[in-house]
Amino acid sequence: MDGTGLVEAIHLAPDSGEDTEPTDSVEALAGEGVRGDRHFGEENADVTLVEAEALDAAAEDGIDLRDGEHRRNLTTRDAALNHLVGERFRVGEVVCEGVELCEPCGHLESLTEEGAVSALLHRGGLCADVVESGRIEVGDEVEPL
């Protein structure tokens, strides 16, 4: 990824299947995830990210997942997330490492609408581990290290 992107939105779902809730900032803890999110403390990716551009493209195709329906924690703009698999990057105060692409699943479609999986296929975002704890706020930069 060249240059920097920005955190455009932050969403958390307190429990599995519940609607996501927008927030202006979160605390991300190494090895734990995002405090207040349904996956906090679980053994899976600590934080999930999705590109706003992918959500805009899905909306143009008739699938609007922009207001947190995508189920990812961070919505970024101008950050090429697919290129961050296996790479370290900073989001606000937090250092993350890209683990794998976060492909959409049937659960997403069951919570939203038919076509959500195909709308985000290969552009569903990034699963990342938190390597160094800190705060992430809307407007923070996303930059490679």
Tab-separated table of C-alpha atoms in Angstrom, residues 24-82:
chain	number	residue	atom	x	y	z
A	24	ASP	CA	-16.187	7.676	17.232
A	25	SER	CA	-13.335	5.772	18.896
A	26	VAL	CA	-12.364	2.355	20.235
A	27	GLU	CA	-9.660	0.772	22.316
A	28	ALA	CA	-7.814	-2.067	20.567
A	29	LEU	CA	-5.808	-4.447	22.753
A	30	ALA	CA	-3.015	-6.699	21.502
A	31	GLY	CA	-4.128	-10.318	21.427
A	32	GLU	CA	-7.673	-9.400	22.518
A	33	GLY	CA	-9.244	-7.248	19.819
A	34	VAL	CA	-11.575	-4.292	19.992
A	35	ARG	CA	-13.081	-3.650	23.411
A	36	GLY	CA	-16.884	-3.774	23.227
A	37	ASP	CA	-17.024	-5.931	20.092
A	38	ARG	CA	-18.602	-9.396	19.994
A	39	HIS	CA	-15.250	-11.042	19.175
A	40	PHE	CA	-13.241	-9.369	21.961
A	41	GLY	CA	-11.007	-11.977	23.632
A	42	GLU	CA	-11.794	-14.733	21.113
A	43	GLU	CA	-9.185	-16.644	19.134
A	44	ASN	CA	-9.772	-15.051	15.754
A	45	ALA	CA	-8.722	-11.846	14.062
A	46	ASP	CA	-8.602	-8.975	16.529
A	47	VAL	CA	-9.974	-6.299	14.179
A	48	THR	CA	-11.686	-6.313	10.793
A	49	LEU	CA	-11.489	-3.602	8.153
A	50	VAL	CA	-13.349	-2.915	4.906
A	51	GLU	CA	-12.767	-0.349	2.170
A	52	ALA	CA	-15.445	2.316	1.763
A	53	GLU	CA	-14.828	2.085	-1.977
A	54	ALA	CA	-15.928	-1.588	-1.949
A	55	LEU	CA	-19.096	-0.645	-0.076
A	56	ASP	CA	-19.774	2.165	-2.554
A	57	ALA	CA	-19.379	-0.283	-5.459
A	58	ALA	CA	-21.724	-2.786	-3.785
A	59	ALA	CA	-24.284	0.006	-3.305
A	60	GLU	CA	-24.042	0.841	-7.007
A	61	ASP	CA	-24.909	-2.837	-7.624
A	62	GLY	CA	-27.999	-2.457	-5.417
A	63	ILE	CA	-26.600	-3.896	-2.141
A	64	ASP	CA	-26.222	-1.100	0.431
A	65	LEU	CA	-24.076	-2.240	3.359
A	66	ARG	CA	-22.552	1.137	4.179
A	67	ASP	CA	-24.088	1.860	7.597
A	68	GLY	CA	-22.318	-0.944	9.447
A	69	GLU	CA	-24.323	-3.762	7.876
A	70	HIS	CA	-21.014	-5.084	6.485
A	71	ARG	CA	-20.157	-6.265	10.054
A	72	ARG	CA	-16.534	-5.017	9.934
A	73	ASN	CA	-15.081	-2.884	12.726
A	74	LEU	CA	-13.339	-0.224	10.649
A	75	THR	CA	-14.377	1.331	7.361
A	76	THR	CA	-11.404	2.893	5.584
A	77	ARG	CA	-11.029	5.132	2.556
A	78	ASP	CA	-7.988	5.268	0.250
A	79	ALA	CA	-6.374	2.239	1.947
A	80	ALA	CA	-5.646	-0.784	-0.289
A	81	LEU	CA	-6.448	-3.400	2.355
A	82	ASN	CA	-5.895	-6.504	0.198
